[in-house]
XYZ file of C-alpha atoms in Angstrom:
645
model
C 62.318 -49.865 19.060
C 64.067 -46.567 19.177
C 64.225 -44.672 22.910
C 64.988 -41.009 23.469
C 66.282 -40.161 26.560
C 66.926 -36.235 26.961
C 68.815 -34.280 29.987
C 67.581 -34.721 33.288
C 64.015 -34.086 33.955
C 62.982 -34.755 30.531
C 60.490 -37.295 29.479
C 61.360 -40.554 28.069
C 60.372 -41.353 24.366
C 59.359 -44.780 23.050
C 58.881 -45.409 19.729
C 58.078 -48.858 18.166
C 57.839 -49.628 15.137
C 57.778 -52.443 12.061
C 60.182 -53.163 10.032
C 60.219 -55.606 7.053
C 62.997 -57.782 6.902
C 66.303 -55.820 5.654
C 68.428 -56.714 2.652
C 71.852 -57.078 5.002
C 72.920 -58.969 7.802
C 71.731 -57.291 10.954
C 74.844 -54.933 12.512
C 75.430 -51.905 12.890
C 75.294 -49.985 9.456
C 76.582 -46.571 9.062
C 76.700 -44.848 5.148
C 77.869 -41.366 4.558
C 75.797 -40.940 1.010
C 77.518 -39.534 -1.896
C 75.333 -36.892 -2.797
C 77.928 -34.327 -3.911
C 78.814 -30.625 -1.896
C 76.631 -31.868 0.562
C 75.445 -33.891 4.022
C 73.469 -37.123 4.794
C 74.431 -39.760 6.238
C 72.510 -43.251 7.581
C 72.897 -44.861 10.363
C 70.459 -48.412 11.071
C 70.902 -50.286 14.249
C 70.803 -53.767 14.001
C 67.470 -54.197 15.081
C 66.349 -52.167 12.154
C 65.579 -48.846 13.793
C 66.436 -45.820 11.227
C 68.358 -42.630 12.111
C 69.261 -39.721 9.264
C 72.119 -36.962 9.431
C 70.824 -33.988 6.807
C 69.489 -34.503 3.932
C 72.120 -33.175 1.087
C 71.160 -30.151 -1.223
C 67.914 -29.572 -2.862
C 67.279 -32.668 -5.589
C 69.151 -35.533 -2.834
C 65.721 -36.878 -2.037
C 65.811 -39.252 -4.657
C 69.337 -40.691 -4.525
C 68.351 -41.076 -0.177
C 65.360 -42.802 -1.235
C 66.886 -45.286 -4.008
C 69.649 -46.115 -0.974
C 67.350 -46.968 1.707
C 65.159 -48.649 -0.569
C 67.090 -50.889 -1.586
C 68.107 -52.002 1.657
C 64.107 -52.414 2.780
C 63.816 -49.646 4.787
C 60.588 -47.188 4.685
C 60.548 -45.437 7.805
C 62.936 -43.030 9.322
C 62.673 -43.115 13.147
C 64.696 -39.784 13.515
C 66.576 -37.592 11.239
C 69.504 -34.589 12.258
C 69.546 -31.529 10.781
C 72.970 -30.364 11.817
C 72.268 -26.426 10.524
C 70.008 -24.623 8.606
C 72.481 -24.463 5.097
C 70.345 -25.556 2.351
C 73.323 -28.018 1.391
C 72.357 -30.516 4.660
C 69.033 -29.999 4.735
C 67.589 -28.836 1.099
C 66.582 -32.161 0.225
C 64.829 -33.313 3.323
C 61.536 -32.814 2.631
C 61.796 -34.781 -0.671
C 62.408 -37.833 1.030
C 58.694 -38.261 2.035
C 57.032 -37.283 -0.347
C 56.043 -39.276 -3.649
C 54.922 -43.051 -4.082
C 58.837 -44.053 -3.848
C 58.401 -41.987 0.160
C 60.385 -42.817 3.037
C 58.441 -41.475 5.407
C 59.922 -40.039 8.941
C 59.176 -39.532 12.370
C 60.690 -36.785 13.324
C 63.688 -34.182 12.448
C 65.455 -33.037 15.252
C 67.375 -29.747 14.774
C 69.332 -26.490 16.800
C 66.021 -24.433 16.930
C 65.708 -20.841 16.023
C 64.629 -19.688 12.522
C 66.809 -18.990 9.418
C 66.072 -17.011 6.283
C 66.084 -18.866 2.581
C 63.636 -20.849 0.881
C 65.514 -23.901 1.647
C 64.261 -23.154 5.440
C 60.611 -21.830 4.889
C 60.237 -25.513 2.821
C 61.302 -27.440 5.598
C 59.730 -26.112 8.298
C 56.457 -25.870 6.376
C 56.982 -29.841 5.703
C 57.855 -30.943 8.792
C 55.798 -29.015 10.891
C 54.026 -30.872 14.213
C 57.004 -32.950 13.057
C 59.969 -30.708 14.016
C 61.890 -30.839 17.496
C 64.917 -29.113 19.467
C 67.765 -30.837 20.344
C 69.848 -29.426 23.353
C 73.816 -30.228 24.272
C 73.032 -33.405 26.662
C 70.421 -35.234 25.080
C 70.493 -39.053 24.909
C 68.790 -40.858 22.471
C 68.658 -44.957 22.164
C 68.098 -46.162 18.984
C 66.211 -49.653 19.250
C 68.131 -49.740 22.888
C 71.212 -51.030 20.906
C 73.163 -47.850 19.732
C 73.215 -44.343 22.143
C 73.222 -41.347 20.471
C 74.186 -38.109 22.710
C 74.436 -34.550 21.598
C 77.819 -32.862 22.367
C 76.122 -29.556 21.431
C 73.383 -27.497 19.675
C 72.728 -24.302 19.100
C 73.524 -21.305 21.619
C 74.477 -17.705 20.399
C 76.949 -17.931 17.768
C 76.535 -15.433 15.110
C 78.089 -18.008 12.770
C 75.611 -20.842 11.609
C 77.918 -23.650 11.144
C 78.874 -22.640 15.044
C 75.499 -23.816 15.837
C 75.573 -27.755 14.247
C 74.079 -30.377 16.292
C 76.798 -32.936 17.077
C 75.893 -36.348 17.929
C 78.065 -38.834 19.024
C 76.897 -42.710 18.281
C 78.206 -45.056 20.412
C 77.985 -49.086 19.531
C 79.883 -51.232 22.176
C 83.538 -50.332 21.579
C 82.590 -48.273 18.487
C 82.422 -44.486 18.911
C 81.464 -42.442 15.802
C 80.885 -38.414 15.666
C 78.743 -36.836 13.499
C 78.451 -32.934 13.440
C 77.534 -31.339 10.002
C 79.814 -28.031 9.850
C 80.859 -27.337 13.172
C 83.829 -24.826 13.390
C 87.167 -25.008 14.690
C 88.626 -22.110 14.296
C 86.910 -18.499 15.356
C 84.119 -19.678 17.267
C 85.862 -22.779 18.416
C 82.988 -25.272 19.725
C 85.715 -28.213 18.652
C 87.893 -27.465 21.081
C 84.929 -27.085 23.638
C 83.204 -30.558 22.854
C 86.991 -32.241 22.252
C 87.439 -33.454 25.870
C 83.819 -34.915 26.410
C 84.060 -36.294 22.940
C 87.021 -38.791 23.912
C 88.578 -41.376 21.674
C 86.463 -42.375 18.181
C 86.462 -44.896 15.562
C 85.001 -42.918 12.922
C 85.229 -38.940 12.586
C 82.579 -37.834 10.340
C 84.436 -34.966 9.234
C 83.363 -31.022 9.703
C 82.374 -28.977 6.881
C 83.688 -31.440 4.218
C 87.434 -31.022 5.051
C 87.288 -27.001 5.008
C 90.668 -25.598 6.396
C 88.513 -24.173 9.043
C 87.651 -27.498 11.410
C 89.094 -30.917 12.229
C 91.271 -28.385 14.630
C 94.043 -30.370 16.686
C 92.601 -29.859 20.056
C 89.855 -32.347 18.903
C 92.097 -34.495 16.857
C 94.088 -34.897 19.784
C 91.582 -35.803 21.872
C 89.699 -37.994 19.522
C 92.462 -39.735 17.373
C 89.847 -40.983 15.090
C 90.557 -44.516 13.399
C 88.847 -43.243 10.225
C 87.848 -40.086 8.437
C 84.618 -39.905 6.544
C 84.464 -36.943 3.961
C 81.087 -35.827 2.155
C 82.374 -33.714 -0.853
C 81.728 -33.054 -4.391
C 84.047 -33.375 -6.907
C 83.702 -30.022 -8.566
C 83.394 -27.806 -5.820
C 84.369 -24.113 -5.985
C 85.993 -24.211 -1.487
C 88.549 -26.266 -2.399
C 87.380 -29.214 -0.490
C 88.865 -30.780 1.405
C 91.848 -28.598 1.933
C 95.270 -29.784 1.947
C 95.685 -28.239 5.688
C 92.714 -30.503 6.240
C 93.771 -33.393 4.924
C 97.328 -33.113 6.774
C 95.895 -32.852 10.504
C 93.777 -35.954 9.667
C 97.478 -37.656 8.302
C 99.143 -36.416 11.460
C 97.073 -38.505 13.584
C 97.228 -41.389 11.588
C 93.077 -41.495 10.591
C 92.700 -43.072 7.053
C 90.849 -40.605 4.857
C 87.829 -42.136 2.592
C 85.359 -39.204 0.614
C 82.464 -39.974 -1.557
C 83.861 -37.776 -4.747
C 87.893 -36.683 -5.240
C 88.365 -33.264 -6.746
C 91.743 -33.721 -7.588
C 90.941 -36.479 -10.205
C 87.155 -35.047 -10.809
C 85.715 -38.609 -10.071
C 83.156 -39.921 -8.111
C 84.017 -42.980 -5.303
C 80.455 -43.314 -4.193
C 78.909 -44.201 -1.206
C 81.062 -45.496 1.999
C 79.273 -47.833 4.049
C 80.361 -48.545 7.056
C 79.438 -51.969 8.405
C 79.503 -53.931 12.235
C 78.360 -56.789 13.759
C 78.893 -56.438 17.404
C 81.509 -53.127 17.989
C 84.333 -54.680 18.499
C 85.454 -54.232 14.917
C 84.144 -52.921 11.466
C 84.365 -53.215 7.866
C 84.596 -50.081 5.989
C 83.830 -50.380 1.968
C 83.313 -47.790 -1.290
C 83.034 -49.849 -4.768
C 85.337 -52.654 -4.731
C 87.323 -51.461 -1.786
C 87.133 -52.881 1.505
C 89.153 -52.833 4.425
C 88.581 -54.558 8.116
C 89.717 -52.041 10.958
C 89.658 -53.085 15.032
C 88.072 -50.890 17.213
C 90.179 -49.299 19.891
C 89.923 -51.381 22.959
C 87.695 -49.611 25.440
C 89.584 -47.584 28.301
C 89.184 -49.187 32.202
C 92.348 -48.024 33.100
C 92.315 -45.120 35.821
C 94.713 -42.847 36.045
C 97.107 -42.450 38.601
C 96.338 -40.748 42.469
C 97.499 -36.956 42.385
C 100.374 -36.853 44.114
C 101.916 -34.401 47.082
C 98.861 -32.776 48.014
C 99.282 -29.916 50.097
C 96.597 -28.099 52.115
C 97.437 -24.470 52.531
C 95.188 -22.446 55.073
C 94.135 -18.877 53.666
C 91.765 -17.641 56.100
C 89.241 -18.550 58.284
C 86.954 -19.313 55.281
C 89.566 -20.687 52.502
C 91.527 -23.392 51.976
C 93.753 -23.368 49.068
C 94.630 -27.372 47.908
C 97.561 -28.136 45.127
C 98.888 -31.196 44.189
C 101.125 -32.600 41.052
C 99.466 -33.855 38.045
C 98.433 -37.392 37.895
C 99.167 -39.625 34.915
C 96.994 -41.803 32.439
C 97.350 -44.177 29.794
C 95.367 -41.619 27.746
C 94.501 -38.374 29.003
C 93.813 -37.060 32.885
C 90.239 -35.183 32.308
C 89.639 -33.516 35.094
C 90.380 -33.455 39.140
C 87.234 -34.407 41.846
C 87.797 -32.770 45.315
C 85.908 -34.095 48.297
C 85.772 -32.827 51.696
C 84.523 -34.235 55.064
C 84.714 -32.695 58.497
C 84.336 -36.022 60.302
C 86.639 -38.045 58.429
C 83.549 -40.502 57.836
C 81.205 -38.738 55.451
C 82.812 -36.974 51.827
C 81.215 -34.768 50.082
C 82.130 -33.554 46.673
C 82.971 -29.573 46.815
C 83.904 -29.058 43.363
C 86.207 -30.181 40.434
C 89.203 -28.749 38.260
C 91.199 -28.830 35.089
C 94.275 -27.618 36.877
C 96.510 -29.231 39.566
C 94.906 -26.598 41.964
C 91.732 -25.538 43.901
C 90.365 -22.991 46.336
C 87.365 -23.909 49.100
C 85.926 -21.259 49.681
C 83.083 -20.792 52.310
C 84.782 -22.936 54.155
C 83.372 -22.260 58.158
C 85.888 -21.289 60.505
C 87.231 -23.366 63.540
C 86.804 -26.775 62.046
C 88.637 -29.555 60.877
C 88.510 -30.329 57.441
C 89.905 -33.759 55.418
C 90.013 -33.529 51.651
C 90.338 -36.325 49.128
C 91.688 -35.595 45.445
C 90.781 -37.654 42.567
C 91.851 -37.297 38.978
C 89.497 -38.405 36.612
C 90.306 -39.504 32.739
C 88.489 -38.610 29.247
C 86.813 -42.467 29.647
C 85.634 -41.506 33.046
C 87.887 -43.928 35.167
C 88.785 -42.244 38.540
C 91.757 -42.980 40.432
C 92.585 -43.406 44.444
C 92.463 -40.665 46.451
C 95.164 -38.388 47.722
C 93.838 -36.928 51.261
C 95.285 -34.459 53.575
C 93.938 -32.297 56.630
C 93.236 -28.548 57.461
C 91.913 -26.426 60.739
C 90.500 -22.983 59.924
C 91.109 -20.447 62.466
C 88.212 -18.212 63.631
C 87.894 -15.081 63.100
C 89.427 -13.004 65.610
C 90.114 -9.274 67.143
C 92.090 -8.033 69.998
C 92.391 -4.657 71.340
C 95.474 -3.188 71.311
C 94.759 0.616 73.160
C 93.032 1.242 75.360
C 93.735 -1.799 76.913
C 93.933 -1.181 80.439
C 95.858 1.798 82.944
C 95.765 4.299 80.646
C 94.874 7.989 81.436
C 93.057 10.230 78.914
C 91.808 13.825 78.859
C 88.192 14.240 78.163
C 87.186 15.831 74.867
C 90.392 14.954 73.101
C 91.417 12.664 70.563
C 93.356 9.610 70.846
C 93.460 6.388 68.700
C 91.717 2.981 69.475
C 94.289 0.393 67.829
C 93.016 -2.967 67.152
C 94.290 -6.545 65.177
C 91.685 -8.590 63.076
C 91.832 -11.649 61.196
C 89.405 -12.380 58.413
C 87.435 -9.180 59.712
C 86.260 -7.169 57.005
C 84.884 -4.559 60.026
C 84.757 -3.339 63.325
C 81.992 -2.123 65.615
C 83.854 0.511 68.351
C 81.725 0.904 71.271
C 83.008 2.477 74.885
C 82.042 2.062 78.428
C 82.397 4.475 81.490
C 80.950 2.238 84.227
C 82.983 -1.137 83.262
C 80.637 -2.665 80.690
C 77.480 -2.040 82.884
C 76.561 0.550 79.856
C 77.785 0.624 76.493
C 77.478 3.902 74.175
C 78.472 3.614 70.186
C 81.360 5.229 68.819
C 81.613 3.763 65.357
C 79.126 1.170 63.990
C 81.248 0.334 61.161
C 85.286 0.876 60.591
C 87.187 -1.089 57.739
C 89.516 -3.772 60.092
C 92.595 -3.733 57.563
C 92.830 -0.130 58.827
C 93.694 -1.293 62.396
C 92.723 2.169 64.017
C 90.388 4.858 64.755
C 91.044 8.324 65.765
C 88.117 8.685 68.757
C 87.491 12.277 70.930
C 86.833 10.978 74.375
C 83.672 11.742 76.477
C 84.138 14.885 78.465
C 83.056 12.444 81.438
C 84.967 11.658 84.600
C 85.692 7.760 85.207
C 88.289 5.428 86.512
C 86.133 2.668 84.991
C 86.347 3.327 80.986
C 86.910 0.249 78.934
C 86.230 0.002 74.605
C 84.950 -3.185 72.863
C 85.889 -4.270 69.404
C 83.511 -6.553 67.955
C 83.137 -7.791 63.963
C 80.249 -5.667 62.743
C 78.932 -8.806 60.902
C 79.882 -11.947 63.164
C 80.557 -13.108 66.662
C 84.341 -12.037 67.786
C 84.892 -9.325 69.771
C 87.502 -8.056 72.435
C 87.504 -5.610 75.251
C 90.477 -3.714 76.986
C 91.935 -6.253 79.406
C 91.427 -3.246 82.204
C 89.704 0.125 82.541
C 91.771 2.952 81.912
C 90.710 6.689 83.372
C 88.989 9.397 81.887
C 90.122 12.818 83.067
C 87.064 15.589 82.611
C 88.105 19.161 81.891
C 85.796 21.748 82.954
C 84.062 23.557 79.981
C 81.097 26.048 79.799
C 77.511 25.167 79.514
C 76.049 24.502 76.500
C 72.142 23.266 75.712
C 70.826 21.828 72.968
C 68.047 20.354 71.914
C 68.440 16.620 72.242
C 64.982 15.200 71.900
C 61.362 15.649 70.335
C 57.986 13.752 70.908
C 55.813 15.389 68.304
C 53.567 12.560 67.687
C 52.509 11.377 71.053
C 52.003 7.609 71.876
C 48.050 7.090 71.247
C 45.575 9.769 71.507
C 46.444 12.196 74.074
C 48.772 14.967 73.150
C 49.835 15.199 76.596
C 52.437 12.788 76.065
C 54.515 15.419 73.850
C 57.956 16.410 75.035
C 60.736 18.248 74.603
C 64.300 17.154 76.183
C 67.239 19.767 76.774
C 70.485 18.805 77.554
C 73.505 21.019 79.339
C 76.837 19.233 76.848
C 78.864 21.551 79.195
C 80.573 20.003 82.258
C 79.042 23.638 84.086
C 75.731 23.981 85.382
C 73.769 26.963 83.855
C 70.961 28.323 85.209
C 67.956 28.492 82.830
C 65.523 30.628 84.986
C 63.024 32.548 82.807
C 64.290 30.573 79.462
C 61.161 29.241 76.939
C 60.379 26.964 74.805
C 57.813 27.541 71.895
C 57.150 26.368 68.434
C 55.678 28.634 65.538
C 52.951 29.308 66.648
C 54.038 30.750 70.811
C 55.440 29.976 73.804
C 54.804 26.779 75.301
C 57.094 26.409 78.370
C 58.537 28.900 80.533
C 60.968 27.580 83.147
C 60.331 28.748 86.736
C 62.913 30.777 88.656
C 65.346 28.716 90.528
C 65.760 25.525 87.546
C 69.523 25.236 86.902
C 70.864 22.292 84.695
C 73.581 20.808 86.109
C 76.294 19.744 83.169
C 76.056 17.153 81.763
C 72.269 16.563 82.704
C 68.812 16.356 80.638
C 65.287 18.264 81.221
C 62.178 16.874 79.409
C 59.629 18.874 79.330
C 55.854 17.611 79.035
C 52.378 18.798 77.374
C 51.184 18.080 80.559
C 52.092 16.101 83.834
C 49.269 13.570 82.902
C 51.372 12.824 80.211
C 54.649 12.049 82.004
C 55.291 7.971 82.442
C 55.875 6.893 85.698
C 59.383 6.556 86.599
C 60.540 9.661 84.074
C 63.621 11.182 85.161
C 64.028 15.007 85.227
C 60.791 15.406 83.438
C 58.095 18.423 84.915
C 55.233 19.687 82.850
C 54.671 22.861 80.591
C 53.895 25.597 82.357
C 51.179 26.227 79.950
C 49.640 23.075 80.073
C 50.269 22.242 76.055
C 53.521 21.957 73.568
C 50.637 21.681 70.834
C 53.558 20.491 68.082
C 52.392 19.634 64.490
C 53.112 15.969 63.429
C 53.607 17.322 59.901
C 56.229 19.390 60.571
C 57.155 22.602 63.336
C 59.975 24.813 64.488
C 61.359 23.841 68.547
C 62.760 26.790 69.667
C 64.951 27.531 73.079
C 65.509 31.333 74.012
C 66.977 32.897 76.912
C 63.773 34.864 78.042
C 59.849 35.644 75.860
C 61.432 38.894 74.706
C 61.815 39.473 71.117
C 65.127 40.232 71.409
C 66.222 37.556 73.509
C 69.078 35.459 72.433
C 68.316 32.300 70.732
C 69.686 29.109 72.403
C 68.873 26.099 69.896
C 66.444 25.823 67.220
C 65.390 23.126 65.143
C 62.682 22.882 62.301
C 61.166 19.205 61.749
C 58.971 17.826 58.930
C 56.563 15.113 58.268
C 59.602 12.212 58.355
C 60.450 12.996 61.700
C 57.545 13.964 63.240
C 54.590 11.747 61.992
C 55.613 8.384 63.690
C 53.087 7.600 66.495
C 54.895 7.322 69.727
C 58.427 7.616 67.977
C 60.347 10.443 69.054
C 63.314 12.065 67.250
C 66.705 12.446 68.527
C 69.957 13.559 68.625
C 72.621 10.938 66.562
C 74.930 10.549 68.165
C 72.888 11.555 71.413
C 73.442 14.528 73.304
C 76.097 16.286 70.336
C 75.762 19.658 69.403
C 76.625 18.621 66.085
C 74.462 15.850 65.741
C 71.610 15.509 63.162
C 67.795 14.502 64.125
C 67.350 10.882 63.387
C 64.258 8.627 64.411
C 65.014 7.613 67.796
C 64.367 3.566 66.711
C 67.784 4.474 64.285
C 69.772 4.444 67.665
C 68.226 1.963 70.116
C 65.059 -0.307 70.594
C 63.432 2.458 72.222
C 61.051 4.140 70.636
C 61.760 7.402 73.247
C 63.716 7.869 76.374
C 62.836 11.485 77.514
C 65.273 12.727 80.708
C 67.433 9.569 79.698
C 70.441 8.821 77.981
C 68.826 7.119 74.275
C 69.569 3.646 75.510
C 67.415 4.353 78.344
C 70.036 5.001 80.871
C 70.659 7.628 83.173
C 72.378 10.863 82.383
């Protein structure tokens, strides 16, 4: 029975099958084939089920076939194709084909397509036959011996990059088979060297080129024994003395199917083993009984002085010294819980270091620290304990008895913490009504240069608050506001082009005196392109400081409308697509122009929406929608968040 289990999500894979009775005591069985410069290998579980690793160069079929043959076996459950070189998988097809077939499954390979004839043959062959294998699939073959992929595939621009690598696991006995993976520019050793852990039998990378068998994985593997697939006359130099000297280094005894340095063949090396715990390797007459390594249970030690240091009110920064194992410390697990009950785990690392980030502010957080070893023991916990602050602002002036002078500048000074920015807003009737100054200032700059209100108060206070979160400050106590007298100036503050519903008696325009003066504005009009709409009655002076609307028609004018009257012409008439509002001193054509502004469809074509003044009543102010500054949609003879002038 042979079971593939892939990554998570996948479906599971049962194959069963018959087998006659084989010619060996049933074991584990693993055979790296002497088939010259080339690549196959079989591996037979003891319950008979049938794996293959490449199939050699174009012509191998037959010496596969004579080899499993003679052992009884005619099926092949599964076979690897490592890469698309024609050397591991040029003789594939031949295997079932002929009377003399062994016929298979299925071939499992990287994917993707590859140019040479080699290719073309096999996928041609194989095809309804031919899968993907991806880094983290499991296969069980006859639910004795595991068989997961340490990688596959993925962008490399070099093909031997690409190898499948599976790693066969038999009780204690770990073996690694990955065709020509690299180990040197694109490095997938060193990637897969860690995950790979300790092995009984490497089945060694692009037969012993200088450019794999790299020390990171040596070092991490510290194989027992080293199989090589080479030919005896090959032109690479296989395997290569710097090769052959890593493998020495970490004490793995070399065997390889053909020796170029005495141009003879050693044949086949069959690997043999009854129940994992130790195996018999043999080529001709030699044999020699190995142990496997004893499997690891020990964990490694807790991480010790762990230290919680508090970065801001959303980071906690955790370090610790490195813990020790009896082979290698992996990797770190962090947990956190903010009840001291529940953990959760936040994260992991590869260094004796790790930043929470996210973390919310004002709680209470305990964190537990694990280290975790290449066999995946985990050790006791180190724990220790951290409060994050909220985030916080205070005002620092005005904050209470100061007295400014109206219309000049002075500097609102603040101090934030984990603040990225501040919302300035001011008050001149202690916090009843708040007016914007700045919707938006960078914290970290701690100040804002703000020209004060040309408005009289002993009751003027500012609030701070983070533009995108809760904390917020306001001056301790109101501070005064000293007005200085300055002339009369009106502007146009305020346009209702498009009047709520049908009835275009709703249309208004709002003036407003920015002086602290009152002017009077006998005899001044208001038209729009196409005449005079409005003409203000002898005796109207606006006082400084206050607002006029003027109305299509007093029909129009909501109930409860301050300092609104009605056109004296009983129409405004303005174009929702776009118009010219302007003010003049008298309907002469040489009278002096007091504001003018020209609209178009963006501004004037929302129903009921009027435009205004941003900030609100500035001479220097542009025309925004009026919903840009407050929930309003208008607020004619008001202020723009509805309240008095």
């Amino acid at each position: 029975m042979l079971t593939r289990l892939t990554a998570p999500l996948r479906s599971l894979l049962l194959f069963t099958l018959l087998l006659p009775t084989l010619a060996w005591s049933q074991g584990l069985r693993f055979t790296t084939l002497d088939i010259g410069q080339g690549d196959s290998a079989v591996l037979i579980a003891p319950g008979g089920c049938v794996a293959l690793f490449d199939g050699g160069p174009t012509g191998s079929g037959t010496t596969i076939k004579t080899y499993l043959k003679g052992l009884g076996v005619t099926n092949i459950d599964m076979v690897f194709i490592s890469h698309m070189h024609a050397d591991h998988m040029g003789g594939i097809d031949e295997v079932d084909v002929g009377t003399d077939a062994v016929s298979i499954d299925a071939v499992y390979d990287h994917g993707g397509t590859y140019t040479s004839t080699a290719y073309n043959d096999y996928v041609s062959h194989f095809s309804g036959r031919r899968f993907t294998s991806r880094k983290g699939d499991v296969y069980n073959l006859c639910n004795q011996v595991r068989l997961e992929v340490m990688a596959a595939g993925g962008t490399h621009s070099d093909e031997n990059a690409k190898s499948v690598v599976v790693k066969v696991s038999y009780g204690a006995f770990d073996a690694l088979v990955g065709g020509d993976l690299t180990g040197s520019t694109e490095d997938m050793e060193s990637v897969i060297a860690n995950a790979v852990g300790p092995l009984e039998l490497y089945k060694v990378h692009h037969h012993g080129s200088r450019y794999s068998s790299n020390n990171t994985l040596l070092d991490a593997t510290n194989p027992t024994v080293s199989f090589i697939s080479v030919g005896k006359d090959n032109t690479y130099g296989h395997p290569t003395a710097e090769c052959l000297d890593r493998l020495a280094a970490h004490n793995s005894e070399v065997w390889q199917t053909e020796d170029p340095a005495t141009n003879s063949k050693r044949g086949h090396i069959e690997l043999s083993s009854a129940d994992g715990t130790t195996f018999v390797v043999a080529q001709g007459t030699r044999s020699i009984s190995y142990a496997s390594k004893a499997p690891d249970t020990q964990a490694p030690t807790a991480p010790g002085s762990l230290v919680a240091t508090v970065v801001s009110s959303s980071e906690i920064d955790l370090s610790w010294t490195a813990s020790t194992d009896n082979v290698k410390v992996d990797h770190y697990k962090v947990y956190r819980s903010t009840n001291g009950l529940a953990y959760s785990l936040v994260g992991t690392s590869t260094t004796t270091g790790f930043a929470d980030l996210g973390v919310p502010g004002g709680t209470t957080n305990t964190y537990r620290v694990t280290a975790v070893d290449t066999a995946g023991n985990e050790s006791a916990y180190s724990s220790v304990t951290a409060t994050t602050p909220l985030p916080s602002i205070t005002v620092g002036s005005p904050n209470g008895g100061e007295s400014w002078t109206g219309g000049k500048a002075y500097n609102i000074t603040w101090t934030a913490r984990d603040i990225s920015n501040v919302k300035l807003e001011y008050t001149l009737d202690n916090g009843s009504t708040w007016n914007m100054i700045a919707s938006a200032v960078a914290a970290s700059t701690g100040s804002y240069t703000w020209t004060v209100p040309n408005s009289a108060t002993t009751a003027a206070r500012v609030r701070a608050t983070d533009a995108y979160g809760s904390a917020s400050d306001v001056s301790d106590g109101t501070f005064t506001i000293t007005a200085t007298a300055t002339p009369a100036k009106v502007i146009l503050n305020e346009i209702l082009a498009n009047e709520p519903g049908t009835s275009t008696a709703g249309e208004f325009v709002e003036l407003v005196n920015v002086g602290s003066t009152s002017i009077d504005i006998s005899g001044w009009i208001i038209r729009d392109t196409d005449g005079v709409r409005h003409t203000f009655p002898a005796g109207t002076v606006l006082g400084g400081g206050n607002a006029i609307a003027v109305f299509a028609s007093a029909a129009g004018i909501p109930a409860g409308t301050p300092n609104a009257v009605a056109s004296s012409t009983g129409s405004l008439s303005l174009n929702n697509g776009g118009d010219t509002v302007t003010v003049k001193s008298s309907s002469a054509k040489n009278a002096a122009t007091i504001d003018s502004f020209t609209y178009g469809s963006s501004l004037g074509s929302q129903d009921g929406v009027s435009m205004n003044r941003s900030p609100d009543a500035s001479a220097t102010g542009t025309f925004v929608p009026h919903t840009n500054l407050s929930s309003l949609l208008a607020s004619p003879g008001a202020r723009v968040n509805g309240m008095a002038f």
